[in-house]
Coordinates of N, CA, C and O in Angstrom, one line a residue:
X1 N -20.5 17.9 29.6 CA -20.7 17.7 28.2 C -19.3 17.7 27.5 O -19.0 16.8 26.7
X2 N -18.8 18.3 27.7 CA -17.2 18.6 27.1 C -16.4 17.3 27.3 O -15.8 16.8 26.4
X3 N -16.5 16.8 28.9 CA -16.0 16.0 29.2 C -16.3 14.8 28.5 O -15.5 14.0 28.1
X4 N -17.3 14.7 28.3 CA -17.8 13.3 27.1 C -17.4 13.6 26.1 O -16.5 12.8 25.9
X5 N -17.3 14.4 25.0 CA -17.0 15.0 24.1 C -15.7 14.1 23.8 O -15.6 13.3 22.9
X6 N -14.7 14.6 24.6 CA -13.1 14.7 24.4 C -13.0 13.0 24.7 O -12.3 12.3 23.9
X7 N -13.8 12.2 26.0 CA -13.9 11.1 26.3 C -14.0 10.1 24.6 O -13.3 9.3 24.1
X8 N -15.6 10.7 24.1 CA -15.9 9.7 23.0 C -14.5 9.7 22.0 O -13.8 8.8 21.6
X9 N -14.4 10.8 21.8 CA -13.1 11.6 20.5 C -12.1 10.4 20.3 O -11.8 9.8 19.3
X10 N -11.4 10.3 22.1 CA -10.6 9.3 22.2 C -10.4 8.1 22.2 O -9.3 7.5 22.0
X11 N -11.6 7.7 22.7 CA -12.2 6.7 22.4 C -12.1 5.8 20.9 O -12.0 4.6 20.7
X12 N -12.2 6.8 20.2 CA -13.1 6.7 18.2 C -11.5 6.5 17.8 O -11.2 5.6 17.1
X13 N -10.6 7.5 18.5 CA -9.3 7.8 17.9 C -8.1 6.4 18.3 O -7.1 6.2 17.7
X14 N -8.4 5.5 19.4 CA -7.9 4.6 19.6 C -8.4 3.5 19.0 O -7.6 2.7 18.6
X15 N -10.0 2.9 18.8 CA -10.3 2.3 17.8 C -9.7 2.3 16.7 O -9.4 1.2 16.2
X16 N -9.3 3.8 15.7 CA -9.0 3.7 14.3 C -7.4 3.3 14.7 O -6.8 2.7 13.8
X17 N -6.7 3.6 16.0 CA -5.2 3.4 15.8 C -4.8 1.6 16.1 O -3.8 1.0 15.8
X18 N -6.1 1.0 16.7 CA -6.2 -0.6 16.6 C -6.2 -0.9 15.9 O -5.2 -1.7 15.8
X19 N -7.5 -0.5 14.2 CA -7.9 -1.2 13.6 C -6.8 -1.2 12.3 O -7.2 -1.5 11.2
X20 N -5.5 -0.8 12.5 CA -4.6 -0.6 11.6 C -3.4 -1.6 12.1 O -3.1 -2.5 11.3
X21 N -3.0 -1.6 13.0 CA -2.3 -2.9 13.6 C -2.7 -4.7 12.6 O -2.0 -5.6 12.2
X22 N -4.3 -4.4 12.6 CA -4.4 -6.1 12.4 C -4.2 -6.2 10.7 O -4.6 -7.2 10.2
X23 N -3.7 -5.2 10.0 CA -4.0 -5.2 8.3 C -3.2 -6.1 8.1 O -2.6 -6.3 9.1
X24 N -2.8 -6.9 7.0 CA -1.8 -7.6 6.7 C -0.7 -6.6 5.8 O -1.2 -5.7 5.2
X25 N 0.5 -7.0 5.8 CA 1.2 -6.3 5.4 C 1.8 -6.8 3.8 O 2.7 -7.7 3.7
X26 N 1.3 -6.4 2.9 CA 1.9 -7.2 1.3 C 2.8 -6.5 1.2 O 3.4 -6.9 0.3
X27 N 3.3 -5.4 1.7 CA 4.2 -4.0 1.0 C 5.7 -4.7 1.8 O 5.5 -4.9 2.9
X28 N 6.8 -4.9 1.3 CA 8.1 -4.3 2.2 C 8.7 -3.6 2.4 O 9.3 -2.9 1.5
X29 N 8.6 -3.4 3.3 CA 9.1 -1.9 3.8 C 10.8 -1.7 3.8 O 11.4 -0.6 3.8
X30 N 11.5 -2.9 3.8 CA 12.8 -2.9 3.7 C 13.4 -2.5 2.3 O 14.5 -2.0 2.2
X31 N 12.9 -2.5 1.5 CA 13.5 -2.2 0.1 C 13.5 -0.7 -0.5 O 12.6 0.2 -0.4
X32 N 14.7 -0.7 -1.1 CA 15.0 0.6 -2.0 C 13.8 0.2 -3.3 O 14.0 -0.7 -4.1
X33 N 12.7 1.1 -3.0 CA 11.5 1.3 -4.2 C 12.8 1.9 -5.4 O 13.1 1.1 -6.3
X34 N 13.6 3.2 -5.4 CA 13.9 4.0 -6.2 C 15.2 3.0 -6.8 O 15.9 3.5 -7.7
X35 N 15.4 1.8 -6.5 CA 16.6 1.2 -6.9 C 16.1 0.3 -7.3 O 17.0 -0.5 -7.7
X36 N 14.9 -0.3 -7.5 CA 14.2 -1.5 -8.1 C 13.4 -0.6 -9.4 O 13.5 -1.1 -10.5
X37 N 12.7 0.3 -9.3 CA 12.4 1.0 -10.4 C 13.6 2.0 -11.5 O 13.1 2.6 -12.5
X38 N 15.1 2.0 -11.3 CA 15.5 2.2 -12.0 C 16.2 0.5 -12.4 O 16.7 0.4 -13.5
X39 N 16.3 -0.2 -11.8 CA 16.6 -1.4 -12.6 C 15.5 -1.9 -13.4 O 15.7 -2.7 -14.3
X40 N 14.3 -1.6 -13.2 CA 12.8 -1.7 -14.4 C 13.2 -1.1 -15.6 O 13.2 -1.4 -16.8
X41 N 13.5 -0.1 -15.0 CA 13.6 1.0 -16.2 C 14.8 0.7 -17.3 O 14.6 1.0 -18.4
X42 N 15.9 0.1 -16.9 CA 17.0 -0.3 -17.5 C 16.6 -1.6 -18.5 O 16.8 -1.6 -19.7
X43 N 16.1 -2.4 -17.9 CA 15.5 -4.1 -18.2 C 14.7 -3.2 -19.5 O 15.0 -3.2 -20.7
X44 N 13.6 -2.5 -18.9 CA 12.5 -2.4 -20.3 C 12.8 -1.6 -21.1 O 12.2 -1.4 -22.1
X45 N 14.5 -0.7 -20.8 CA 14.3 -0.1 -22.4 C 15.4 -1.0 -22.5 O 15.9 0.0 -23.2
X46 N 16.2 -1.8 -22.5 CA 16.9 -2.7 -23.9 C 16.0 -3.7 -24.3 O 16.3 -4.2 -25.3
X47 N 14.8 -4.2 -23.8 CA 13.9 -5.0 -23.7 C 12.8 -4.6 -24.7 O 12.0 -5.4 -25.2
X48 N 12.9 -2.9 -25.0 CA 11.7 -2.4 -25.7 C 10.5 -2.5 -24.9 O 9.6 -3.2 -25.4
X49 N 10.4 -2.0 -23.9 CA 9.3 -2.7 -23.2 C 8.9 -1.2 -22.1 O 9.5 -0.2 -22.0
X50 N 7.6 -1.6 -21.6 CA 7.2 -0.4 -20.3 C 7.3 -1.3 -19.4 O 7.4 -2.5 -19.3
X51 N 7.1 0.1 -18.4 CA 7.4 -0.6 -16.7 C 6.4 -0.1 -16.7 O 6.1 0.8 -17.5
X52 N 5.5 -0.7 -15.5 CA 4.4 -0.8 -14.8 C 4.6 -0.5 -12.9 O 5.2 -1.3 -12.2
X53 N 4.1 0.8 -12.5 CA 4.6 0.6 -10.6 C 3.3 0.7 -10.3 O 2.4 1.3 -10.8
X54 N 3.4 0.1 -9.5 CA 2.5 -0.1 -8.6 C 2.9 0.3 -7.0 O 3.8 -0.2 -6.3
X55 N 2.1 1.3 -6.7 CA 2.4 2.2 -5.1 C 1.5 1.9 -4.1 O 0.4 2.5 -4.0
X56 N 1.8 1.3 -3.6 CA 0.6 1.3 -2.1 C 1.4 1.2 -0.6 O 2.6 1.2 -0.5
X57 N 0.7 1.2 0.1 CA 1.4 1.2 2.0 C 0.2 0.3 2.3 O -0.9 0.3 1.8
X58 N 1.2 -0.5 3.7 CA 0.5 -1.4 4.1 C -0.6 -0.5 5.2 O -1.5 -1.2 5.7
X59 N -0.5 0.4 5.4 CA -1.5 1.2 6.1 C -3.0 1.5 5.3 O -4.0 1.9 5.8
X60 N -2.8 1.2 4.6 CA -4.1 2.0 2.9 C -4.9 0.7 2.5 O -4.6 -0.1 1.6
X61 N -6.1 0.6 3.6 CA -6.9 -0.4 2.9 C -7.3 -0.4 1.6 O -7.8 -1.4 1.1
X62 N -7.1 0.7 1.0 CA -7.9 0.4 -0.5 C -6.5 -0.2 -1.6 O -6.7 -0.7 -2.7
X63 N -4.9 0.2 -0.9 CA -4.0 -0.5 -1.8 C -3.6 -2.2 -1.5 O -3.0 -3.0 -2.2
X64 N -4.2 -2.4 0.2 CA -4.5 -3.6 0.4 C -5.3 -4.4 -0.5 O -4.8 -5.3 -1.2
X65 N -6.5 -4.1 -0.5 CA -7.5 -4.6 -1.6 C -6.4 -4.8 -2.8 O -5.6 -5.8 -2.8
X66 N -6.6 -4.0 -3.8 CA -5.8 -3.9 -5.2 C -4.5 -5.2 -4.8 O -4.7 -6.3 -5.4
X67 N -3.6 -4.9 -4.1 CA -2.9 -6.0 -4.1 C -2.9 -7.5 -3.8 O -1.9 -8.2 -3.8
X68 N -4.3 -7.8 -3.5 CA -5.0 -9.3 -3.0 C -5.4 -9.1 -4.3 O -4.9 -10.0 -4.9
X69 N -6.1 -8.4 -5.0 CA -6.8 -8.6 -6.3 C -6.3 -8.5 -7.4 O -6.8 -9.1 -8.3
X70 N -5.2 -7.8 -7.8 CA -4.1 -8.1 -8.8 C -3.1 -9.0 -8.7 O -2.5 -9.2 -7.7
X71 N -2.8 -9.8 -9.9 CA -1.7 -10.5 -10.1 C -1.0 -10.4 -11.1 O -1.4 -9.7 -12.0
X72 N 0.3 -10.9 -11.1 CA 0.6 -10.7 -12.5 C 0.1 -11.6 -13.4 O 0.8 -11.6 -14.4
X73 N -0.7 -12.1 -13.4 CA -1.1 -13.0 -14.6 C -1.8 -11.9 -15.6 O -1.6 -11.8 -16.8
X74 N -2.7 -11.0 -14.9 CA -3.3 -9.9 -15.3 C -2.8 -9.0 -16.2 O -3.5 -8.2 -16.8
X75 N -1.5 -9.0 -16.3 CA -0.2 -8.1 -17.7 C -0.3 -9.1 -18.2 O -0.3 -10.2 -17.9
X76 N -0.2 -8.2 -19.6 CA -0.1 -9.2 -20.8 C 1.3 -8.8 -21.5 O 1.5 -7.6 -21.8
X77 N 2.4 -9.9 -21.9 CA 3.3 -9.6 -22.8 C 3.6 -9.0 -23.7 O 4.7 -9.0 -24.2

């Protein structure tokens, strides 16, 4: 019984480490976030303006979602 146990476990636990491989990736991972958000920050206040961030990892189906479904058309000036 044990032995099935630990079998299914690993089983469940290599499915979820597959099902992460096939996500698509919208996020880059190469970029300074903290050096693109302080040049936002620079832009919108001589601009009079707010910055808007948006945070997600390409691992996070639910920030996957949000970023297929947001565009920037969606801000308004």
């Amino acid at each position: 019984m044990k032995k099935g146990i630990i079998t299914l476990f690993a089983v469940i636990i290599t499915l979820f480490a597959n099902a992460q491989t096939g996500l698509k990736k919208v996020y880059n991972e190469d970029i300074n976030p903290i050096g693109q958000i302080e040049l936002a920050l620079a832009k919108a206040k001589t601009e009079g303006k707010f910055v808007i961030c948006q945070v997600g990892g390409n691992w996070c189906p639910w920030c996957l979602c949000f970023a297929e479904n947001w565009t920037p058309k969606a801000v308004k000036n």
